[in-house]
Short mmCIF file of C-alpha atoms in Angstrom, two decimals:
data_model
loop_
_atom_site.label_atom_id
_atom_site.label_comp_id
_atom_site.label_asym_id
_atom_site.label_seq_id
_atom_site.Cartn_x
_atom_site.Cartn_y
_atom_site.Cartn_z
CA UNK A 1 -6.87 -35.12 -4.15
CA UNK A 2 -6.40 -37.04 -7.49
CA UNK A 3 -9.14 -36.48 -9.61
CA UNK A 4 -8.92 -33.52 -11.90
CA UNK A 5 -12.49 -32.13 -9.83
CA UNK A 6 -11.39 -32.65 -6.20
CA UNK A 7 -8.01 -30.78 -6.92
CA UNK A 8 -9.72 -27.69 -6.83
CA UNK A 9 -10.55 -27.76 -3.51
CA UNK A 10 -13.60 -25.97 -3.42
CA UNK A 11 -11.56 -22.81 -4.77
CA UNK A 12 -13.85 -22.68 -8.14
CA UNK A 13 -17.23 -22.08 -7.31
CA UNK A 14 -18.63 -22.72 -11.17
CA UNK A 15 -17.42 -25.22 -13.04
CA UNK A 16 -16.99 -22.80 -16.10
CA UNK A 17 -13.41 -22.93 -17.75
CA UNK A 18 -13.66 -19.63 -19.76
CA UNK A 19 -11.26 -17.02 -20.26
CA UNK A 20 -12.93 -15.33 -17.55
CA UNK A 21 -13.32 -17.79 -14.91
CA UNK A 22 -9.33 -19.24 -15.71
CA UNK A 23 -8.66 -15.30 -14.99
CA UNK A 24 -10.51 -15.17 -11.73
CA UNK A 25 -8.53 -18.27 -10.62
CA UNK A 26 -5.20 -16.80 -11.17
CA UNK A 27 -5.69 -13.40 -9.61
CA UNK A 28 -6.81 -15.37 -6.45
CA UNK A 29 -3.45 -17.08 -6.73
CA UNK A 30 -1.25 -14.45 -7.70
CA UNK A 31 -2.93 -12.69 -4.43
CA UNK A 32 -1.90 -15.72 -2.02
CA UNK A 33 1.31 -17.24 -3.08
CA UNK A 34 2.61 -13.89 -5.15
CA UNK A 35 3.04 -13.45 -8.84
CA UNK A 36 6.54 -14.51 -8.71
CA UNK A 37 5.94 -17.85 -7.07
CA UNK A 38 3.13 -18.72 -8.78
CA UNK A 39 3.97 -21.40 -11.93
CA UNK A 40 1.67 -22.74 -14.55
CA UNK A 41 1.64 -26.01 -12.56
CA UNK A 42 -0.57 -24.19 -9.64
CA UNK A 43 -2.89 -22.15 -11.63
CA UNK A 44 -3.68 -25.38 -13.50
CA UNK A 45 -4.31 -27.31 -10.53
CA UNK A 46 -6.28 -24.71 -9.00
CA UNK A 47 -8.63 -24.04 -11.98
CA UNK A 48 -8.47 -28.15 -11.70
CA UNK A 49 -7.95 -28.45 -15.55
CA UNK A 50 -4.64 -29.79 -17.56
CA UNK A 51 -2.28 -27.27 -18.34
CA UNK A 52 -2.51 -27.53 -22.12
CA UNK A 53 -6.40 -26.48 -21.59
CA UNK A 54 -4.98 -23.45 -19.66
CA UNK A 55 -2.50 -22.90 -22.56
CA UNK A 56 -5.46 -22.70 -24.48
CA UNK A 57 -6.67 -19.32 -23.64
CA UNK A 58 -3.46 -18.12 -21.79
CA UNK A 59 -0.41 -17.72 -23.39
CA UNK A 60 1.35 -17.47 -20.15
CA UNK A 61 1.24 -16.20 -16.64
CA UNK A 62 2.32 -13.07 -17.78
CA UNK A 63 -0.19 -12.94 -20.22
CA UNK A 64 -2.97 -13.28 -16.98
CA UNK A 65 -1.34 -10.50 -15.42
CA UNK A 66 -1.47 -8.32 -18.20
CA UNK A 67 -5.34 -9.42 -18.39
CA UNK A 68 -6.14 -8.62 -14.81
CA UNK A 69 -4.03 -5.43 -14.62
CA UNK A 70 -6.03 -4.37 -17.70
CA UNK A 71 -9.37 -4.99 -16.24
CA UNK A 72 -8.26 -3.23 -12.94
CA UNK A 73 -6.71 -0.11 -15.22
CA UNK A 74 -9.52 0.00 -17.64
CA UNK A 75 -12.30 0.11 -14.61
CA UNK A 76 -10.28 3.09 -13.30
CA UNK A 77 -9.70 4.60 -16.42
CA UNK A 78 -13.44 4.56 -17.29
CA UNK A 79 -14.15 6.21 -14.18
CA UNK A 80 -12.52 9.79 -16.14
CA UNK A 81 -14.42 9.49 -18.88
CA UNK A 82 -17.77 9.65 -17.26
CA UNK A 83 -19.82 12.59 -17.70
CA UNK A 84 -19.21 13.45 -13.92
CA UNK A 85 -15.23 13.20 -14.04
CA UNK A 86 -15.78 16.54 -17.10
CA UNK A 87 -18.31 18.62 -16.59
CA UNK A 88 -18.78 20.81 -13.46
CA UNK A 89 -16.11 22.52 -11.30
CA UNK A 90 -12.91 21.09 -10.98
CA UNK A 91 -13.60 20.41 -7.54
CA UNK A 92 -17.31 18.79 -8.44
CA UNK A 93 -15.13 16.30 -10.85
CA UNK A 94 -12.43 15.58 -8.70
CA UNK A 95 -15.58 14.58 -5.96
CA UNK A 96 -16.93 12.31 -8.61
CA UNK A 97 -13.57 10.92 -9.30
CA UNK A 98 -12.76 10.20 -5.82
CA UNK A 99 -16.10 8.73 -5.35
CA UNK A 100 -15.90 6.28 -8.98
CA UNK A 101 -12.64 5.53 -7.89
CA UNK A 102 -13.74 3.52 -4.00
CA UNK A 103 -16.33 2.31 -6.20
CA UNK A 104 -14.73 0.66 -8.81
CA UNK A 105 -11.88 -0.74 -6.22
CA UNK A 106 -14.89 -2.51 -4.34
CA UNK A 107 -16.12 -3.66 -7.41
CA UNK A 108 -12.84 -5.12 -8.98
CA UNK A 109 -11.37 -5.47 -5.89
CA UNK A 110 -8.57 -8.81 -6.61
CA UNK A 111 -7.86 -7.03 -10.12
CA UNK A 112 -7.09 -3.50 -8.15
CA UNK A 113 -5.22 -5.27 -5.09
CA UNK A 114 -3.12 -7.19 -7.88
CA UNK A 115 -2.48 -3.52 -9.89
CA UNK A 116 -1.48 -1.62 -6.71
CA UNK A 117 1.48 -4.68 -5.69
CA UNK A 118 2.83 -4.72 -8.96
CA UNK A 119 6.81 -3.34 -8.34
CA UNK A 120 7.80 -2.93 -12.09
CA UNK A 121 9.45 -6.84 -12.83
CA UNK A 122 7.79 -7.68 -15.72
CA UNK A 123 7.45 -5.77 -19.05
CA UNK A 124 3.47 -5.69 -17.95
CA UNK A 125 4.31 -4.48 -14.19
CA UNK A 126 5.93 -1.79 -16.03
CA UNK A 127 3.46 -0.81 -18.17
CA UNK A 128 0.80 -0.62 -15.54
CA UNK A 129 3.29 0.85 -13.11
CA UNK A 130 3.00 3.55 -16.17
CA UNK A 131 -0.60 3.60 -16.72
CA UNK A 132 -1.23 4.43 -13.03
CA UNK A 133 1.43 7.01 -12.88
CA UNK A 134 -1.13 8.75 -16.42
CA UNK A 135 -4.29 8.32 -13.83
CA UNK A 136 -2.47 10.51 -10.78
CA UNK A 137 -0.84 12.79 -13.35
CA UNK A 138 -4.65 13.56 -14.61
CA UNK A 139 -6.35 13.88 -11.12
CA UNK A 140 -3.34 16.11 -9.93
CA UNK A 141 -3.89 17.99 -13.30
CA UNK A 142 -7.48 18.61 -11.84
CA UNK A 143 -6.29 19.04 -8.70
CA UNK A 144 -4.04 22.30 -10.28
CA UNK A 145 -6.90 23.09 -11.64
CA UNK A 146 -9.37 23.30 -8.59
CA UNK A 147 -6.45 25.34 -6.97
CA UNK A 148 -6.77 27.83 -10.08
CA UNK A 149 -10.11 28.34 -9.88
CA UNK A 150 -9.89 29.58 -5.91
CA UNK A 151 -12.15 26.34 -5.09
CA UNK A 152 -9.34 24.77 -3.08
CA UNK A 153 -6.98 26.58 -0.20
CA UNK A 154 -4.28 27.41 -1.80
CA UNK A 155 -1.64 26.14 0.65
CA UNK A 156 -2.30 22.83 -1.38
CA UNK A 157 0.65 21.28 -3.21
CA UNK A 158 -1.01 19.68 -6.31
CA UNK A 159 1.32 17.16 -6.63
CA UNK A 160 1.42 16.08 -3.35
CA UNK A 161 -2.48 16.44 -2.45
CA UNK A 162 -2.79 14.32 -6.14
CA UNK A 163 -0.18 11.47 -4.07
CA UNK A 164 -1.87 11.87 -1.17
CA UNK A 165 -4.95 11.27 -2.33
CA UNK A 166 -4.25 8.56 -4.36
CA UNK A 167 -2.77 6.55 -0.89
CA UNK A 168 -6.19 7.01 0.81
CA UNK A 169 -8.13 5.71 -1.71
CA UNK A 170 -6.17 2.44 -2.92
CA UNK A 171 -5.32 2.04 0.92
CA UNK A 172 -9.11 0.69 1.12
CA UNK A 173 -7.85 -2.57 -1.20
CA UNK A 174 -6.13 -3.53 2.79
CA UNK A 175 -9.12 -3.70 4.60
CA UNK A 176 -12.36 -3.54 2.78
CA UNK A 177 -14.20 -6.93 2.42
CA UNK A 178 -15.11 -7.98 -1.10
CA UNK A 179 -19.05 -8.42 0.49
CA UNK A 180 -19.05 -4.94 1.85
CA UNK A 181 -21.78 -2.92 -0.28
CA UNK A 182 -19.93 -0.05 -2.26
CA UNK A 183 -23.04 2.42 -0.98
CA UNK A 184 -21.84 4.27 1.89
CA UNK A 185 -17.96 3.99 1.39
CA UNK A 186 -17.44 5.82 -1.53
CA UNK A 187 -18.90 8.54 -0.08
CA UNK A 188 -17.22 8.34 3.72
CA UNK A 189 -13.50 8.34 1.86
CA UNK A 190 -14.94 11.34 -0.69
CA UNK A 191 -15.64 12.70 2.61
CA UNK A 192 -12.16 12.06 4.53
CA UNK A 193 -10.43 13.45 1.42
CA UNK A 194 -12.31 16.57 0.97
CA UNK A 195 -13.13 17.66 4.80
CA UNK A 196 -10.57 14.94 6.57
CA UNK A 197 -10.60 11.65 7.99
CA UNK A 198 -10.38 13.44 11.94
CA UNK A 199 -12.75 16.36 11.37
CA UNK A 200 -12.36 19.13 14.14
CA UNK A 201 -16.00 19.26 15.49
CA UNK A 202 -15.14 23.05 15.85
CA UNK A 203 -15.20 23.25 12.08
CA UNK A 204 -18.93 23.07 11.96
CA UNK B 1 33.06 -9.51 -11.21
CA UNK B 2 35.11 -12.40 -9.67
CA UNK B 3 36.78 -11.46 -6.72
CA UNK B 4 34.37 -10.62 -3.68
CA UNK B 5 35.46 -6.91 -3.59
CA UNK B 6 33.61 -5.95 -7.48
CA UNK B 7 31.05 -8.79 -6.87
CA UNK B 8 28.92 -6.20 -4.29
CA UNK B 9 28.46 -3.82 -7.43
CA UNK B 10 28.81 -0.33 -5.38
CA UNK B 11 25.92 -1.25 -3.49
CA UNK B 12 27.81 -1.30 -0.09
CA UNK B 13 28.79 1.83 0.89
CA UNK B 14 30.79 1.45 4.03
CA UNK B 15 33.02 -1.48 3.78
CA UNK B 16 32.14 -2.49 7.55
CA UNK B 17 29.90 -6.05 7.83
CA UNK B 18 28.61 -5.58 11.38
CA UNK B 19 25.25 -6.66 11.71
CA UNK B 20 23.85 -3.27 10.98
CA UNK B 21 25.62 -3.16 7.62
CA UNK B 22 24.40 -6.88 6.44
CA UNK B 23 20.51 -5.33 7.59
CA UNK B 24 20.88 -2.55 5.74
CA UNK B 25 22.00 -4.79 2.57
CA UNK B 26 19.43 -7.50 3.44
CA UNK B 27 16.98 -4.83 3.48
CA UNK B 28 17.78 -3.86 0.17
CA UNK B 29 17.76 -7.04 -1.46
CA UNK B 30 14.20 -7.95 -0.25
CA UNK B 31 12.78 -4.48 -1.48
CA UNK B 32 14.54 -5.02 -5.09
CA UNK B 33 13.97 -8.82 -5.22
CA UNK B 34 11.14 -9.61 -2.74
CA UNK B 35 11.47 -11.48 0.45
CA UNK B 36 10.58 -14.82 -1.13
CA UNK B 37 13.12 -14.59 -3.92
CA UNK B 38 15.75 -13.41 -2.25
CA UNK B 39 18.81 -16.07 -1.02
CA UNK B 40 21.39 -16.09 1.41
CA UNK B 41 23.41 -16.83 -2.13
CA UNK B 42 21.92 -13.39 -3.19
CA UNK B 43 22.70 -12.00 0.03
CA UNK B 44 25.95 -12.64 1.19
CA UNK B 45 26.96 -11.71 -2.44
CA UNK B 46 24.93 -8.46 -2.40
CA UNK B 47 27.25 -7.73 0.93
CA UNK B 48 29.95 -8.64 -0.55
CA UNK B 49 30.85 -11.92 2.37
CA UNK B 50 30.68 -15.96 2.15
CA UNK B 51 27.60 -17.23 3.28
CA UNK B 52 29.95 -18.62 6.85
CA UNK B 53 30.50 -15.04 7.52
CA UNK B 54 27.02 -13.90 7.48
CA UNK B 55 25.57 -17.23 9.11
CA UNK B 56 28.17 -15.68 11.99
CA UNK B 57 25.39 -12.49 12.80
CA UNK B 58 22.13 -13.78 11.41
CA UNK B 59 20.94 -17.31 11.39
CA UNK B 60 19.33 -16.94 8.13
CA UNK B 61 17.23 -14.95 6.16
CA UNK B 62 13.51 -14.92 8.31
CA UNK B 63 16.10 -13.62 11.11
CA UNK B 64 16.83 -10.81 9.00
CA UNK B 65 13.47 -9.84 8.01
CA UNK B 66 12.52 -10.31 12.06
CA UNK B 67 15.28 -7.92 12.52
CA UNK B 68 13.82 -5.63 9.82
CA UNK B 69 10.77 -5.84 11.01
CA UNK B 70 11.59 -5.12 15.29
CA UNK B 71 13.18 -1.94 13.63
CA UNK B 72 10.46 -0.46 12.11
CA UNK B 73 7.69 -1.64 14.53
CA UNK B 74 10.26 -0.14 17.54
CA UNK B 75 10.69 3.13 15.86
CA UNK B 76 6.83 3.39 15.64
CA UNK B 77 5.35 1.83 18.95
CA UNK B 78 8.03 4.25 20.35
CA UNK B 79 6.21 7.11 18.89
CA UNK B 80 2.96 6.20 21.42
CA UNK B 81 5.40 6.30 24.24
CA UNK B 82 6.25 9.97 23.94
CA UNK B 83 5.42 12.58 25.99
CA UNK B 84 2.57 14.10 23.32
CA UNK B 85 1.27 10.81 22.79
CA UNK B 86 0.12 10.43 26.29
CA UNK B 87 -0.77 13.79 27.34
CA UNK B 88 -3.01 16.45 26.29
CA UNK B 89 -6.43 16.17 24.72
CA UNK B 90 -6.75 13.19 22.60
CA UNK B 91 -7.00 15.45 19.60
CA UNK B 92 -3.77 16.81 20.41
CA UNK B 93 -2.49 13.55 20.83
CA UNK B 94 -3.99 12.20 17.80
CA UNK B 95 -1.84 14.72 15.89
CA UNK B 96 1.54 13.95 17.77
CA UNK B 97 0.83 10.47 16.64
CA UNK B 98 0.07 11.30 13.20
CA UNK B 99 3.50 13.41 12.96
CA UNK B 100 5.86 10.99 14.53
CA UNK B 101 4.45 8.48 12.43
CA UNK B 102 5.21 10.23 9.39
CA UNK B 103 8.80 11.28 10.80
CA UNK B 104 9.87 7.32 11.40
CA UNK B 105 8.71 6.23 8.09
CA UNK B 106 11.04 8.66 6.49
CA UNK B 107 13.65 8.31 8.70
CA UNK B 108 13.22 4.25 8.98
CA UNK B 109 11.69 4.41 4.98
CA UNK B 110 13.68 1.09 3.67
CA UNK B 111 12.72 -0.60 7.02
CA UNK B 112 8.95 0.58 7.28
CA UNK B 113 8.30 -0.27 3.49
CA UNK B 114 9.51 -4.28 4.22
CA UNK B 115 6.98 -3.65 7.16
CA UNK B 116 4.32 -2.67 4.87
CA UNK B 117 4.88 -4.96 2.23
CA UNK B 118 4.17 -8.31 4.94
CA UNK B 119 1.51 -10.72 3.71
CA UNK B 120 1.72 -13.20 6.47
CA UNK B 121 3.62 -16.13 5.04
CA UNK B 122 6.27 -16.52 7.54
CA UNK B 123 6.09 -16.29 11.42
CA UNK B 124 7.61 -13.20 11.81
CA UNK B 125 5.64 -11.83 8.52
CA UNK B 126 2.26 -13.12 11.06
CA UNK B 127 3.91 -11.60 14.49
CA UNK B 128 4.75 -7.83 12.48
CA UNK B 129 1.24 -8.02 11.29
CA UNK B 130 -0.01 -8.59 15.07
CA UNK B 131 1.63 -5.47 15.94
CA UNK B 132 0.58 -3.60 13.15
CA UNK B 133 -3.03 -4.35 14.01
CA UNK B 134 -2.01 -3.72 17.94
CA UNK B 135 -0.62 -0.36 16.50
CA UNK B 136 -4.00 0.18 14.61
CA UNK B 137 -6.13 -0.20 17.63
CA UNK B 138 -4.13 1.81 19.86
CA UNK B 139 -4.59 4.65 17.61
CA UNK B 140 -8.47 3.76 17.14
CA UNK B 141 -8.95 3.62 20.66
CA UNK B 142 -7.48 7.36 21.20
CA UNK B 143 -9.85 8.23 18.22
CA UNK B 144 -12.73 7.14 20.05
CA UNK B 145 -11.61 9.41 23.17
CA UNK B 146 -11.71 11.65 20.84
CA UNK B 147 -14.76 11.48 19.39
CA UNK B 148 -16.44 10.61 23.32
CA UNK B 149 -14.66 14.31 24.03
CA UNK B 150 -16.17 16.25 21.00
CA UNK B 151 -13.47 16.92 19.52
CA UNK B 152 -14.34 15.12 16.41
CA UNK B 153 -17.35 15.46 14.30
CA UNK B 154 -19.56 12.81 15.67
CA UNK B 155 -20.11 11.01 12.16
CA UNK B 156 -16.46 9.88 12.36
CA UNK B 157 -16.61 6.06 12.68
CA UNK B 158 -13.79 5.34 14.91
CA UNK B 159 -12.61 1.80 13.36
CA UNK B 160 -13.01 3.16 9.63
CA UNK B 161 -11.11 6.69 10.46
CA UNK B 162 -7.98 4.82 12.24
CA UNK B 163 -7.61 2.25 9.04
CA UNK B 164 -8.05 5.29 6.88
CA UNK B 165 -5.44 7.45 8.70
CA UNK B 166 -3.41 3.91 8.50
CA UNK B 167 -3.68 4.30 4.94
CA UNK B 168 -2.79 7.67 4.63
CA UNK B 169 0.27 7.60 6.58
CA UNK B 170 1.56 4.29 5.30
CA UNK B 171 0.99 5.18 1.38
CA UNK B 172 4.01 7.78 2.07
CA UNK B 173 6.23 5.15 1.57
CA UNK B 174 5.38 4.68 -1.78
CA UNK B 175 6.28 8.05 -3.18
CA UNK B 176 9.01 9.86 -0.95
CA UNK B 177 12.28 10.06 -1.08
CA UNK B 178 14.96 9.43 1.56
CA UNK B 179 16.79 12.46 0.71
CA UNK B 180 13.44 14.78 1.58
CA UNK B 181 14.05 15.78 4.95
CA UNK B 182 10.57 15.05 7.42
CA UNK B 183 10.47 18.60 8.27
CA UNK B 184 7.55 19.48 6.05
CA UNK B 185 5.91 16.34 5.75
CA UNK B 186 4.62 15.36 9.00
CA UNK B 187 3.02 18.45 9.40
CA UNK B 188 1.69 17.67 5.30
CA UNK B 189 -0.07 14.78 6.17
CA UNK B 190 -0.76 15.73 9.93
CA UNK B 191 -3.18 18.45 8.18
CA UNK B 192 -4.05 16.40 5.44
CA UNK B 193 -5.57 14.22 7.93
CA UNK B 194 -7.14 16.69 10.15
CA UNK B 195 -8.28 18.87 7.39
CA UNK B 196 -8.21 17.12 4.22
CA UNK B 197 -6.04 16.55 1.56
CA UNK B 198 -7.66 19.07 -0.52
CA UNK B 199 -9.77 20.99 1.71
CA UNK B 200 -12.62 23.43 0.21
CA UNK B 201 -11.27 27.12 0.29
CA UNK B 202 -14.37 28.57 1.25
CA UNK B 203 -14.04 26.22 4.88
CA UNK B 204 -11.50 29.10 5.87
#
């Protein structure tokens, strides 16, 4: 444990030392001792290179959050601006959204765990914090619509089906395993959104 | 903000320091600070005490959380101990689960949410997340009943419906408020569950 390439204790599969890999590092940190308690000092030692080298392309911890939570935001984000998400019914897009959604938080799944346990500290935690609050206030904006348009029962509460909904979804960053194929889950939390997660068998 | 009276900054209500009171602060504290950076310095001052007088009820701050903790988890296993838990059809008692559940976390919220936000660092963070699981399986074992019984669609996959319900439940914490009374919402999320959070107007 005193050479720069033992210190990394099998943590960093490639020996890359990129932006991107440095990032990758830091998220897994941030995700096992917490943003707060993570210093310079560890993520250096983890990505097994000096500190100044991290410096290099970081400015700053904060500076990796900002970078994950942007990756995580901008994956999401993307999801509502695909031709799915804004053409169709409203209830057609808010399927697709619901669907890109589980897909994208298998996909970027330490960026999206890292978004959804941000609590507002940092000037970055607040602006994602903000960010997220935009992407539920546009699928509950759908979700008004869908009611509109009679494709919905209309003892649904936008705002709350749009918080609901959103709790479902990003409660799959707790359990899902970053090797699970994104395939058939999308699909089976679509499914437990739109027609519930304990079906009636009656209801066929 | 000298003398101990100002130093609690109106964030003890009652002026009593029982145990219960010096919870309810602790509680506080590790929600606004998190666990990890909150002291027995931050503590004692957030209720307003010296350090001596709070070392008198708890023996430091992982008893706390461990009392924090028992109180949510007790309030919840005591839900699968009612009467509607244990009879009736498991579908029935699937849904007297589902309500309960919903009716501690609002009445427990500050205590639930600590429960919630457990990662595993500390012994009691590892022993609440036993019980959680033990929670979780009890519920995904009456699902199974369930589905054995026909009263669930047969394509619901017992293990991936209870961590879904889990999630649903659980994400309430994030958004309500302690002043919304659970009258409405455990019937909410009981149907959101059962029939989806935005369920298709043309099922009816």
């Amino acid at each position: 444990m005193t050479g720069v390439s033992t210190q990394t204790g099998g943590r960093v599969r490639r020996p890359s030392h990129g932006p991107g890999s440095l990032l990758e590092v830091a998220v897994r940190e941030f995700l096992t001792r917490g943003y707060d308690a993570t210093s310079m000092e560890d993520l250096s030692r983890a990505a097994g290179i000096t500190k100044s080298s991290f410096y290099h392309h970081f400015s700053g911890k904060e500076a990796l959050l900002r970078a994950a939570l942007e990756r995580a935001l901008d994956g999401l984000f993307a999801v509502l601006e695909e031709e799915g998400s804004r053409s169709g019914t409203p209830l057609q897009r808010l399927q697709h959204i619901v669907r890109g959604q589980v897909a994208v938080l298998v996909a970027e799944l330490p960026y999206v765990t890292v978004l959804l346990r941000v609590r507002g500290n940092t000037e970055s935690e607040r602006w994602a914090l903000e960010r997220r609050r935009e992407f539920d206030a546009r699928v509950a904006a759908i979700v008004q619509e869908a009611v509109d348009a009679g494709e919905l029962r209309n003892e649904v509460e936008p705002a709350v089906a749009a918080r609901l909904l959103s709790g479902l979804v990003n409660s799959v960053v707790e359990w899902v395993r970053p090797d699970r194929g994104p395939d058939h889950l999308p699909e089976l939390v679509a499914r437990a959104a739109f027609e519930g997660i304990l079906p009636a068998a009656h209801d066929r």
